[in-house]
PDB file of C-alpha atoms in Angstrom:
ATOM      1  CA  MET Z   1      62.498  57.364  32.076  1.00 45.00           C
ATOM      2  CA  THR Z   2      65.241  55.033  30.915  1.00 47.00           C
ATOM      3  CA  LEU Z   3      64.601  52.630  28.008  1.00 48.00           C
ATOM      4  CA  THR Z   4      66.446  49.343  27.947  1.00 50.00           C
ATOM      5  CA  SER Z   5      66.814  47.121  24.917  1.00 48.00           C
ATOM      6  CA  PRO Z   6      65.379  43.598  25.231  1.00 50.00           C
ATOM      7  CA  THR Z   7      67.748  40.779  25.893  1.00 50.00           C
ATOM      8  CA  PRO Z   8      68.244  38.696  22.756  1.00 51.00           C
ATOM      9  CA  THR Z   9      67.103  35.050  23.081  1.00 51.00           C
ATOM     10  CA  ALA Z  10      68.977  32.112  21.675  1.00 52.00           C
ATOM     11  CA  PRO Z  11      67.346  30.431  18.677  1.00 53.00           C
ATOM     12  CA  VAL Z  12      65.500  27.186  19.443  1.00 52.00           C
ATOM     13  CA  LYS Z  13      67.085  24.176  17.816  1.00 54.00           C
ATOM     14  CA  ARG Z  14      64.628  21.750  16.269  1.00 57.00           C
ATOM     15  CA  ALA Z  15      65.310  18.079  15.877  1.00 54.00           C
ATOM     16  CA  PRO Z  16      65.830  17.039  12.270  1.00 56.00           C
ATOM     17  CA  ALA Z  17      62.863  15.355  10.617  1.00 53.00           C
ATOM     18  CA  PRO Z  18      63.319  11.604  10.230  1.00 54.00           C
ATOM     19  CA  ARG Z  19      64.207  10.433   6.803  1.00 57.00           C
ATOM     20  CA  SER Z  20      61.584   8.637   4.844  1.00 50.00           C
ATOM     21  CA  THR Z  21      62.725   5.147   3.988  1.00 54.00           C
ATOM     22  CA  GLY Z  22      59.706   4.245   1.857  1.00 51.00           C
ATOM     23  CA  PRO Z  23      55.957   4.044   2.112  1.00 51.00           C
ATOM     24  CA  ALA Z  24      54.613   3.384   5.575  1.00 51.00           C
ATOM     25  CA  ARG Z  25      53.428  -0.158   6.075  1.00 53.00           C
ATOM     26  CA  PRO Z  26      49.874  -0.419   7.378  1.00 48.00           C
ATOM     27  CA  SER Z  27      49.482  -1.927  10.792  1.00 48.00           C
ATOM     28  CA  ARG Z  28      47.984  -5.393  10.993  1.00 47.00           C
ATOM     29  CA  PHE Z  29      45.781  -4.425  13.911  1.00 45.00           C
ATOM     30  CA  ARG Z  30      44.647  -0.877  13.041  1.00 52.00           C
ATOM     31  CA  MET Z  31      42.034  -0.681  10.336  1.00 51.00           C
ATOM     32  CA  GLY Z  32      41.831   2.429   8.228  1.00 49.00           C
ATOM     33  CA  ALA Z  33      39.212   3.530   5.751  1.00 46.00           C
ATOM     34  CA  GLY Z  34      38.994   1.210   2.803  1.00 47.00           C
ATOM     35  CA  GLN Z  35      41.244  -1.425   4.357  1.00 55.00           C
ATOM     36  CA  GLN Z  36      40.218  -5.039   4.850  1.00 59.00           C
ATOM     37  CA  LEU Z  37      41.629  -7.781   6.977  1.00 62.00           C
ATOM     38  CA  LYS Z  38      43.212 -10.579   5.009  1.00 71.00           C
ATOM     39  CA  GLY Z  39      42.501 -14.096   6.161  1.00 68.00           C
ATOM     40  CA  GLY Z  40      45.368 -16.463   6.677  1.00 77.00           C
ATOM     41  CA  PRO Z  41      45.528 -20.216   6.111  1.00 81.00           C
ATOM     42  CA  PHE Z  42      43.943 -20.925   9.507  1.00 85.00           C
ATOM     43  CA  ALA Z  43      40.925 -18.761   8.668  1.00 84.00           C
ATOM     44  CA  TYR Z  44      40.360 -20.552   5.365  1.00 85.00           C
ATOM     45  CA  LEU Z  45      40.752 -23.915   7.075  1.00 88.00           C
ATOM     46  CA  ALA Z  46      38.208 -22.993   9.739  1.00 89.00           C
ATOM     47  CA  LEU Z  47      35.742 -21.769   7.106  1.00 88.00           C
ATOM     48  CA  ALA Z  48      36.190 -24.963   5.118  1.00 88.00           C
ATOM     49  CA  VAL Z  49      35.511 -27.117   8.183  1.00 90.00           C
ATOM     50  CA  VAL Z  50      32.411 -25.118   9.098  1.00 91.00           C
ATOM     51  CA  GLY Z  51      31.118 -25.203   5.528  1.00 87.00           C
ATOM     52  CA  PHE Z  52      31.703 -28.940   5.235  1.00 88.00           C
ATOM     53  CA  GLY Z  53      29.961 -29.590   8.538  1.00 89.00           C
ATOM     54  CA  SER Z  54      26.983 -27.484   7.460  1.00 86.00           C
ATOM     55  CA  LEU Z  55      26.565 -29.194   4.089  1.00 87.00           C
ATOM     56  CA  LEU Z  56      27.180 -32.745   5.297  1.00 89.00           C
ATOM     57  CA  PRO Z  57      23.634 -33.370   6.682  1.00 87.00           C
ATOM     58  CA  LEU Z  58      22.069 -32.070   3.469  1.00 88.00           C
ATOM     59  CA  TYR Z  59      24.376 -34.238   1.364  1.00 89.00           C
ATOM     60  CA  TRP Z  60      23.584 -37.319   3.437  1.00 88.00           C
ATOM     61  CA  THR Z  61      19.860 -36.614   3.033  1.00 88.00           C
ATOM     62  CA  LEU Z  62      20.375 -36.577  -0.735  1.00 89.00           C
ATOM     63  CA  VAL Z  63      22.381 -39.815  -0.641  1.00 89.00           C
ATOM     64  CA  ALA Z  64      19.846 -41.617   1.558  1.00 87.00           C
ATOM     65  CA  ALA Z  65      16.915 -40.357  -0.517  1.00 88.00           C
ATOM     66  CA  SER Z  66      18.477 -41.844  -3.663  1.00 87.00           C
ATOM     67  CA  ARG Z  67      19.111 -45.302  -2.183  1.00 86.00           C
ATOM     68  CA  THR Z  68      17.070 -48.235  -0.974  1.00 85.00           C
ATOM     69  CA  GLN Z  69      16.283 -49.130   2.632  1.00 82.00           C
ATOM     70  CA  ASP Z  70      18.841 -51.946   2.694  1.00 84.00           C
ATOM     71  CA  GLU Z  71      21.608 -49.739   1.307  1.00 82.00           C
ATOM     72  CA  VAL Z  72      20.935 -46.991   3.851  1.00 81.00           C
ATOM     73  CA  LEU Z  73      20.986 -49.414   6.809  1.00 81.00           C
ATOM     74  CA  ALA Z  74      24.000 -51.384   5.593  1.00 80.00           C
ATOM     75  CA  SER Z  75      27.026 -51.726   7.861  1.00 78.00           C
ATOM     76  CA  THR Z  76      29.011 -49.703   5.329  1.00 81.00           C
ATOM     77  CA  PRO Z  77      26.716 -46.848   4.293  1.00 79.00           C
ATOM     78  CA  PRO Z  78      27.002 -45.441   0.774  1.00 82.00           C
ATOM     79  CA  PHE Z  79      28.810 -42.172   0.187  1.00 85.00           C
ATOM     80  CA  LEU Z  80      27.557 -41.404  -3.337  1.00 85.00           C
ATOM     81  CA  PRO Z  81      23.988 -40.791  -4.543  1.00 85.00           C
ATOM     82  CA  GLY Z  82      22.163 -43.682  -6.158  1.00 81.00           C
ATOM     83  CA  GLY Z  83      19.607 -43.937  -8.927  1.00 83.00           C
ATOM     84  CA  LYS Z  84      16.332 -44.186  -6.999  1.00 85.00           C
ATOM     85  CA  LEU Z  85      15.901 -40.505  -6.167  1.00 87.00           C
ATOM     86  CA  VAL Z  86      12.973 -39.821  -8.500  1.00 88.00           C
ATOM     87  CA  GLU Z  87      11.187 -43.006  -7.466  1.00 89.00           C
ATOM     88  CA  ASN Z  88      11.590 -42.290  -3.753  1.00 87.00           C
ATOM     89  CA  LEU Z  89      10.449 -38.691  -4.166  1.00 88.00           C
ATOM     90  CA  GLN Z  90       7.336 -39.826  -5.999  1.00 89.00           C
ATOM     91  CA  THR Z  91       6.572 -42.442  -3.335  1.00 87.00           C
ATOM     92  CA  ALA Z  92       6.961 -39.926  -0.512  1.00 86.00           C
ATOM     93  CA  TRP Z  93       4.809 -37.418  -2.410  1.00 88.00           C
ATOM     94  CA  GLU Z  94       1.969 -39.908  -2.788  1.00 84.00           C
ATOM     95  CA  GLN Z  95       2.113 -41.556   0.646  1.00 84.00           C
ATOM     96  CA  ALA Z  96       2.074 -38.315   2.681  1.00 82.00           C
ATOM     97  CA  ASN Z  97       0.000 -36.127   0.324  1.00 83.00           C
ATOM     98  CA  LEU Z  98       2.858 -33.608   0.233  1.00 86.00           C
ATOM     99  CA  GLY Z  99       1.207 -31.439  -2.423  1.00 86.00           C
ATOM    100  CA  LYS Z 100      -1.544 -30.260  -0.069  1.00 89.00           C
ATOM    101  CA  ALA Z 101       0.906 -30.127   2.828  1.00 90.00           C
ATOM    102  CA  ILE Z 102       3.270 -27.791   0.946  1.00 91.00           C
ATOM    103  CA  VAL Z 103       0.405 -25.450   0.031  1.00 92.00           C
ATOM    104  CA  ASN Z 104      -0.710 -25.357   3.672  1.00 92.00           C
ATOM    105  CA  SER Z 105       2.834 -24.701   4.886  1.00 92.00           C
ATOM    106  CA  VAL Z 106       3.244 -21.832   2.408  1.00 92.00           C
ATOM    107  CA  ILE Z 107      -0.038 -20.271   3.562  1.00 93.00           C
ATOM    108  CA  VAL Z 108       0.788 -20.671   7.249  1.00 94.00           C
ATOM    109  CA  SER Z 109       4.411 -19.501   7.027  1.00 93.00           C
ATOM    110  CA  SER Z 110       3.639 -16.516   4.776  1.00 93.00           C
ATOM    111  CA  SER Z 111       0.712 -15.381   6.926  1.00 94.00           C
ATOM    112  CA  ILE Z 112       2.690 -15.663  10.153  1.00 94.00           C
ATOM    113  CA  THR Z 113       5.694 -13.850   8.659  1.00 93.00           C
ATOM    114  CA  ALA Z 114       3.647 -10.966   7.262  1.00 94.00           C
ATOM    115  CA  ALA Z 115       1.670 -10.506  10.478  1.00 94.00           C
ATOM    116  CA  THR Z 116       4.774 -10.732  12.661  1.00 94.00           C
ATOM    117  CA  LEU Z 117       6.616  -8.096  10.625  1.00 93.00           C
ATOM    118  CA  PHE Z 118       3.638  -5.746  10.694  1.00 93.00           C
ATOM    119  CA  PHE Z 119       2.730  -5.995  14.375  1.00 93.00           C
ATOM    120  CA  CYS Z 120       6.267  -6.321  15.727  1.00 93.00           C
ATOM    121  CA  THR Z 121       7.483  -3.292  13.767  1.00 93.00           C
ATOM    122  CA  LEU Z 122       4.619  -1.149  15.046  1.00 92.00           C
ATOM    123  CA  ALA Z 123       5.058  -2.365  18.627  1.00 92.00           C
ATOM    124  CA  GLY Z 124       8.834  -1.981  18.440  1.00 92.00           C
ATOM    125  CA  TYR Z 125       8.478   1.600  17.211  1.00 91.00           C
ATOM    126  CA  ALA Z 126       6.002   2.397  19.992  1.00 91.00           C
ATOM    127  CA  PHE Z 127       8.263   0.990  22.705  1.00 91.00           C
ATOM    128  CA  ALA Z 128      11.384   2.608  21.220  1.00 89.00           C
ATOM    129  CA  LYS Z 129      10.299   6.153  20.389  1.00 88.00           C
ATOM    130  CA  MET Z 130       6.857   6.896  21.852  1.00 85.00           C
ATOM    131  CA  ARG Z 131       6.222   8.083  25.403  1.00 85.00           C
ATOM    132  CA  PHE Z 132       3.199   6.664  27.224  1.00 85.00           C
ATOM    133  CA  ARG Z 133       2.324   5.610  30.723  1.00 88.00           C
ATOM    134  CA  GLY Z 134       3.410   2.117  31.732  1.00 86.00           C
ATOM    135  CA  ARG Z 135       5.796   1.646  28.807  1.00 86.00           C
ATOM    136  CA  GLY Z 136       8.518   0.088  30.938  1.00 87.00           C
ATOM    137  CA  TRP Z 137       6.158  -2.290  32.706  1.00 92.00           C
ATOM    138  CA  LEU Z 138       4.585  -3.413  29.441  1.00 91.00           C
ATOM    139  CA  MET Z 139       7.975  -4.074  27.882  1.00 90.00           C
ATOM    140  CA  THR Z 140       8.971  -6.069  30.964  1.00 91.00           C
ATOM    141  CA  ALA Z 141       5.800  -8.144  30.640  1.00 91.00           C
ATOM    142  CA  VAL Z 142       6.556  -8.811  26.954  1.00 90.00           C
ATOM    143  CA  ILE Z 143      10.076  -9.999  27.747  1.00 89.00           C
ATOM    144  CA  ALA Z 144       8.778 -12.106  30.648  1.00 91.00           C
ATOM    145  CA  THR Z 145       6.627 -14.130  28.259  1.00 89.00           C
ATOM    146  CA  LEU Z 146       9.834 -15.466  26.689  1.00 88.00           C
ATOM    147  CA  THR Z 147      10.556 -17.366  29.902  1.00 88.00           C
ATOM    148  CA  ILE Z 148       7.273 -19.329  29.787  1.00 86.00           C
ATOM    149  CA  PRO Z 149       7.626 -22.746  28.109  1.00 85.00           C
ATOM    150  CA  PRO Z 150       5.174 -23.075  25.207  1.00 82.00           C
ATOM    151  CA  GLN Z 151       4.097 -26.499  26.477  1.00 83.00           C
ATOM    152  CA  LEU Z 152       2.328 -24.841  29.411  1.00 85.00           C
ATOM    153  CA  SER Z 153      -0.101 -23.038  27.113  1.00 85.00           C
ATOM    154  CA  VAL Z 154      -1.030 -26.032  24.962  1.00 88.00           C
ATOM    155  CA  VAL Z 155      -4.162 -27.075  26.891  1.00 88.00           C
ATOM    156  CA  PRO Z 156      -5.792 -23.624  27.231  1.00 89.00           C
ATOM    157  CA  LEU Z 157      -4.799 -22.753  23.669  1.00 90.00           C
ATOM    158  CA  PHE Z 158      -6.337 -25.972  22.345  1.00 89.00           C
ATOM    159  CA  MET Z 159      -9.550 -25.266  24.283  1.00 90.00           C
ATOM    160  CA  MET Z 160      -9.636 -21.731  22.893  1.00 90.00           C
ATOM    161  CA  MET Z 161      -9.216 -22.877  19.291  1.00 90.00           C
ATOM    162  CA  SER Z 162     -11.906 -25.518  19.776  1.00 87.00           C
ATOM    163  CA  GLY Z 163     -14.268 -22.917  21.224  1.00 89.00           C
ATOM    164  CA  LEU Z 164     -13.746 -20.743  18.162  1.00 88.00           C
ATOM    165  CA  GLY Z 165     -14.537 -23.673  15.875  1.00 87.00           C
ATOM    166  CA  TRP Z 166     -11.046 -23.770  14.382  1.00 87.00           C
ATOM    167  CA  GLY Z 167     -10.210 -27.360  15.284  1.00 84.00           C
ATOM    168  CA  GLY Z 168      -8.233 -28.940  12.456  1.00 84.00           C
ATOM    169  CA  GLN Z 169      -8.137 -25.655  10.490  1.00 88.00           C
ATOM    170  CA  LEU Z 170      -5.134 -23.558   9.499  1.00 90.00           C
ATOM    171  CA  GLU Z 171      -6.499 -20.631  11.518  1.00 91.00           C
ATOM    172  CA  SER Z 172      -5.670 -22.525  14.708  1.00 90.00           C
ATOM    173  CA  VAL Z 173      -1.972 -22.492  13.708  1.00 92.00           C
ATOM    174  CA  ILE Z 174      -1.835 -18.956  12.317  1.00 92.00           C
ATOM    175  CA  PHE Z 175      -3.793 -17.021  14.936  1.00 91.00           C
ATOM    176  CA  PRO Z 176      -1.688 -17.818  18.075  1.00 89.00           C
ATOM    177  CA  THR Z 177       1.563 -16.765  16.357  1.00 88.00           C
ATOM    178  CA  LEU Z 178       0.570 -13.506  14.678  1.00 90.00           C
ATOM    179  CA  VAL Z 179       3.021 -11.628  16.915  1.00 90.00           C
ATOM    180  CA  SER Z 180       6.052 -12.780  18.879  1.00 90.00           C
ATOM    181  CA  ALA Z 181       7.675 -11.330  21.960  1.00 91.00           C
ATOM    182  CA  PHE Z 182      11.111 -11.860  20.447  1.00 92.00           C
ATOM    183  CA  GLY Z 183      10.091  -9.884  17.355  1.00 92.00           C
ATOM    184  CA  VAL Z 184       8.869  -6.951  19.459  1.00 93.00           C
ATOM    185  CA  PHE Z 185      12.081  -6.907  21.491  1.00 92.00           C
ATOM    186  CA  PHE Z 186      14.242  -7.298  18.370  1.00 91.00           C
ATOM    187  CA  MET Z 187      12.588  -4.396  16.521  1.00 92.00           C
ATOM    188  CA  ARG Z 188      12.635  -2.193  19.613  1.00 91.00           C
ATOM    189  CA  GLN Z 189      16.363  -2.657  20.131  1.00 90.00           C
ATOM    190  CA  TYR Z 190      17.068  -1.939  16.474  1.00 90.00           C
ATOM    191  CA  LEU Z 191      14.912   1.188  16.233  1.00 90.00           C
ATOM    192  CA  ILE Z 192      16.368   2.678  19.414  1.00 89.00           C
ATOM    193  CA  GLU Z 193      19.745   3.025  17.688  1.00 86.00           C
ATOM    194  CA  ALA Z 194      18.787   3.281  14.013  1.00 86.00           C
ATOM    195  CA  LEU Z 195      15.911   5.769  14.182  1.00 86.00           C
ATOM    196  CA  PRO Z 196      16.921   9.223  15.491  1.00 87.00           C
ATOM    197  CA  TYR Z 197      14.326  11.487  17.053  1.00 86.00           C
ATOM    198  CA  GLU Z 198      15.287  14.259  14.605  1.00 87.00           C
ATOM    199  CA  LEU Z 199      13.692  12.362  11.702  1.00 86.00           C
ATOM    200  CA  ILE Z 200      10.436  11.977  13.604  1.00 87.00           C
ATOM    201  CA  GLU Z 201      10.395  15.636  14.639  1.00 88.00           C
ATOM    202  CA  ALA Z 202      11.152  16.756  11.092  1.00 89.00           C
ATOM    203  CA  ALA Z 203       8.250  14.666   9.805  1.00 86.00           C
ATOM    204  CA  LYS Z 204       5.928  16.182  12.417  1.00 88.00           C
ATOM    205  CA  ILE Z 205       7.014  19.696  11.434  1.00 87.00           C
ATOM    206  CA  ASP Z 206       6.158  18.865   7.823  1.00 84.00           C
ATOM    207  CA  GLY Z 207       2.645  17.966   8.967  1.00 85.00           C
ATOM    208  CA  ALA Z 208       2.870  14.173   8.852  1.00 83.00           C
ATOM    209  CA  ASN Z 209       0.556  12.200  11.104  1.00 86.00           C
ATOM    210  CA  ASN Z 210       1.507   8.964  12.879  1.00 83.00           C
ATOM    211  CA  PHE Z 211       0.473   6.777   9.943  1.00 86.00           C
ATOM    212  CA  ARG Z 212       2.547   8.850   7.522  1.00 88.00           C
ATOM    213  CA  ILE Z 213       5.525   8.750   9.875  1.00 88.00           C
ATOM    214  CA  VAL Z 214       5.369   4.960  10.080  1.00 88.00           C
ATOM    215  CA  VAL Z 215       5.087   4.524   6.310  1.00 87.00           C
ATOM    216  CA  SER Z 216       7.622   7.152   5.200  1.00 88.00           C
ATOM    217  CA  VAL Z 217      10.128   7.157   8.069  1.00 89.00           C
ATOM    218  CA  VAL Z 218       9.916   4.061  10.261  1.00 89.00           C
ATOM    219  CA  LEU Z 219       9.526   1.351   7.615  1.00 89.00           C
ATOM    220  CA  PRO Z 220      12.475   2.469   5.419  1.00 89.00           C
ATOM    221  CA  VAL Z 221      14.742   2.665   8.467  1.00 89.00           C
ATOM    222  CA  ALA Z 222      13.542  -0.667   9.858  1.00 89.00           C
ATOM    223  CA  ARG Z 223      13.830  -2.552   6.552  1.00 88.00           C
ATOM    224  CA  PRO Z 224      17.159  -4.322   7.328  1.00 86.00           C
ATOM    225  CA  ALA Z 225      15.879  -5.613  10.675  1.00 88.00           C
ATOM    226  CA  MET Z 226      12.545  -6.572   9.129  1.00 90.00           C
ATOM    227  CA  MET Z 227      14.264  -8.729   6.513  1.00 87.00           C
ATOM    228  CA  VAL Z 228      16.260 -10.567   9.177  1.00 87.00           C
ATOM    229  CA  LEU Z 229      13.198 -11.031  11.379  1.00 90.00           C
ATOM    230  CA  GLY Z 230      11.166 -12.169   8.378  1.00 89.00           C
ATOM    231  CA  MET Z 231      13.698 -14.855   7.474  1.00 87.00           C
ATOM    232  CA  LEU Z 232      13.882 -16.147  11.054  1.00 88.00           C
ATOM    233  CA  THR Z 233      10.103 -16.163  11.405  1.00 91.00           C
ATOM    234  CA  PHE Z 234       9.521 -17.933   8.088  1.00 91.00           C
ATOM    235  CA  VAL Z 235      12.038 -20.674   8.887  1.00 89.00           C
ATOM    236  CA  GLN Z 236      10.583 -21.195  12.363  1.00 91.00           C
ATOM    237  CA  ALA Z 237       7.004 -21.341  11.069  1.00 92.00           C
ATOM    238  CA  TRP Z 238       8.001 -23.698   8.238  1.00 92.00           C
ATOM    239  CA  ASN Z 239       9.772 -26.131  10.584  1.00 90.00           C
ATOM    240  CA  ASP Z 240       7.241 -25.971  13.419  1.00 90.00           C
ATOM    241  CA  PHE Z 241       5.910 -29.415  14.292  1.00 89.00           C
ATOM    242  CA  PHE Z 242       4.653 -29.511  17.886  1.00 88.00           C
ATOM    243  CA  TRP Z 243       1.631 -27.209  17.783  1.00 90.00           C
ATOM    244  CA  PRO Z 244       0.536 -27.989  14.190  1.00 90.00           C
ATOM    245  CA  TYR Z 245       0.644 -31.699  15.077  1.00 88.00           C
ATOM    246  CA  LEU Z 246      -1.813 -31.086  17.925  1.00 88.00           C
ATOM    247  CA  ALA Z 247      -4.036 -28.542  16.189  1.00 88.00           C
ATOM    248  CA  LEU Z 248      -4.373 -30.078  12.714  1.00 87.00           C
ATOM    249  CA  ASN Z 249      -5.497 -33.461  11.458  1.00 83.00           C
ATOM    250  CA  GLN Z 250      -4.128 -35.842   8.863  1.00 80.00           C
ATOM    251  CA  GLN Z 251      -6.543 -34.579   6.198  1.00 83.00           C
ATOM    252  CA  ASN Z 252      -5.326 -30.974   6.472  1.00 86.00           C
ATOM    253  CA  PRO Z 253      -1.663 -31.089   7.575  1.00 88.00           C
ATOM    254  CA  THR Z 254       1.312 -28.839   7.198  1.00 90.00           C
ATOM    255  CA  LEU Z 255       4.479 -30.239   5.674  1.00 89.00           C
ATOM    256  CA  GLN Z 256       6.127 -31.250   8.943  1.00 88.00           C
ATOM    257  CA  VAL Z 257       2.963 -32.989  10.138  1.00 89.00           C
ATOM    258  CA  ALA Z 258       2.713 -34.842   6.830  1.00 88.00           C
ATOM    259  CA  LEU Z 259       6.322 -35.983   7.124  1.00 86.00           C
ATOM    260  CA  GLY Z 260       5.447 -37.518  10.469  1.00 83.00           C
ATOM    261  CA  GLN Z 261       3.157 -39.910   8.625  1.00 79.00           C
ATOM    262  CA  LEU Z 262       6.118 -41.360   6.728  1.00 80.00           C
ATOM    263  CA  SER Z 263       7.821 -42.460   9.958  1.00 76.00           C
ATOM    264  CA  ALA Z 264       4.652 -43.427  11.860  1.00 72.00           C
ATOM    265  CA  SER Z 265       4.725 -47.073  10.829  1.00 69.00           C
ATOM    266  CA  TYR Z 266       6.394 -49.817  12.870  1.00 70.00           C
ATOM    267  CA  THR Z 267       9.249 -50.195  10.365  1.00 75.00           C
ATOM    268  CA  PRO Z 268       9.463 -46.969   8.367  1.00 79.00           C
ATOM    269  CA  ASP Z 269      11.405 -46.876   5.129  1.00 81.00           C
ATOM    270  CA  GLN Z 270      14.314 -44.554   5.862  1.00 84.00           C
ATOM    271  CA  SER Z 271      14.931 -43.787   2.192  1.00 85.00           C
ATOM    272  CA  ILE Z 272      11.315 -42.581   1.791  1.00 87.00           C
ATOM    273  CA  VAL Z 273      11.573 -40.550   4.991  1.00 87.00           C
ATOM    274  CA  MET Z 274      14.766 -38.899   3.728  1.00 88.00           C
ATOM    275  CA  ALA Z 275      13.093 -38.192   0.392  1.00 88.00           C
ATOM    276  CA  GLY Z 276      10.285 -36.389   2.205  1.00 88.00           C
ATOM    277  CA  ALA Z 277      12.823 -34.466   4.305  1.00 87.00           C
ATOM    278  CA  LEU Z 278      14.611 -33.424   1.117  1.00 88.00           C
ATOM    279  CA  ILE Z 279      11.346 -32.102  -0.320  1.00 88.00           C
ATOM    280  CA  SER Z 280      10.705 -30.064   2.843  1.00 88.00           C
ATOM    281  CA  THR Z 281      14.220 -28.583   2.736  1.00 87.00           C
ATOM    282  CA  LEU Z 282      14.232 -27.429  -0.878  1.00 86.00           C
ATOM    283  CA  PRO Z 283      11.771 -24.488  -0.415  1.00 84.00           C
ATOM    284  CA  LEU Z 284      13.920 -23.076   2.383  1.00 85.00           C
ATOM    285  CA  LEU Z 285      16.998 -23.277   0.173  1.00 84.00           C
ATOM    286  CA  VAL Z 286      15.162 -21.473  -2.619  1.00 83.00           C
ATOM    287  CA  VAL Z 287      14.044 -18.707  -0.233  1.00 79.00           C
ATOM    288  CA  PHE Z 288      17.568 -18.244   1.063  1.00 80.00           C
ATOM    289  CA  VAL Z 289      19.098 -18.194  -2.417  1.00 79.00           C
ATOM    290  CA  VAL Z 290      16.575 -15.604  -3.627  1.00 77.00           C
ATOM    291  CA  PHE Z 291      16.587 -13.338  -0.562  1.00 72.00           C
ATOM    292  CA  GLY Z 292      19.897 -14.201   1.084  1.00 70.00           C
ATOM    293  CA  LYS Z 293      21.910 -11.480  -0.634  1.00 70.00           C
ATOM    294  CA  LYS Z 294      19.292  -8.850   0.165  1.00 64.00           C
ATOM    295  CA  ILE Z 295      19.221  -9.901   3.803  1.00 65.00           C
ATOM    296  CA  VAL Z 296      23.013  -9.772   4.130  1.00 65.00           C
ATOM    297  CA  GLY Z 297      23.037  -6.404   2.325  1.00 60.00           C
ATOM    298  CA  GLY Z 298      20.367  -5.135   4.692  1.00 55.00           C
ATOM    299  CA  ILE Z 299      22.352  -6.223   7.718  1.00 56.00           C
ATOM    300  CA  MET Z 300      25.488  -4.487   6.438  1.00 55.00           C
ATOM    301  CA  SER Z 301      23.639  -1.278   5.532  1.00 51.00           C
ATOM    302  CA  GLY Z 302      22.049  -1.224   8.937  1.00 47.00           C
ATOM    303  CA  ALA Z 303      25.394  -1.789  10.634  1.00 48.00           C
ATOM    304  CA  VAL Z 304      27.069   1.221   8.958  1.00 46.00           C
ATOM    305  CA  LYS Z 305      26.310   4.538  10.586  1.00 46.00           C
ATOM    306  CA  GLY Z 306      26.338   7.624   8.452  1.00 42.00           C
TER     307      GLY Z 306
END
């Protein structure tokens, strides 16, 4: 047997590494960890225009509420607040009985918000993570109710509230809106992505029942979406006028119904009407200032996946 020596191979030449000319500049279009996009002059200009447009109606309400009727309706309207703000606020407060109206609006809006968060979170969890017969058809029926105009249900709803003896009472406004189809759909879509099945299975292995799972697992995960839904529901209930105007009377109104009294005359005083509108807007501003940061923080925490 003859042994032959292996044929030597030529060494592979490698291309020289490129010289480093300094630190690499980050790309403007590729975001890395810890990097943030920097807004240019156009972005700041657009934000300024949007902010000015959003604050302009509120500023005009303040200006009109601090002026007289003649000054508001003048050919050259005023651009600065006047000195009749306190007087106009007091007149609007007395003419429309806004003290009782604000209390009623707080009761109605808080009750509707609490009930909507409770029922919509439970229903959203059931549609998102539980398996039962007819789940798809029921969810389709819930979404289909969003296509029905609310005006079509006014007559049967009014007859139902009258049959229950709730005519002119706050129950007639609270009861029909304890749960919303939008809230159920919103919570379902959020929990599908935010709540993994592994957490539910781990809780079941630890011996938790359905109530314990909802309290200890579902509610903490759903908190960001609940805060957003709560803000939207509270604002909608606070500003609702159509159904409360039909269901309540002038002796037991909500705030929006009471404001309608200020403009019900043949020649309403626009400065008094604007003063009442300013009073109805202030509670919403307070709610947003107090809970706005928490809501934005909840949205951002819910948007970041671990």
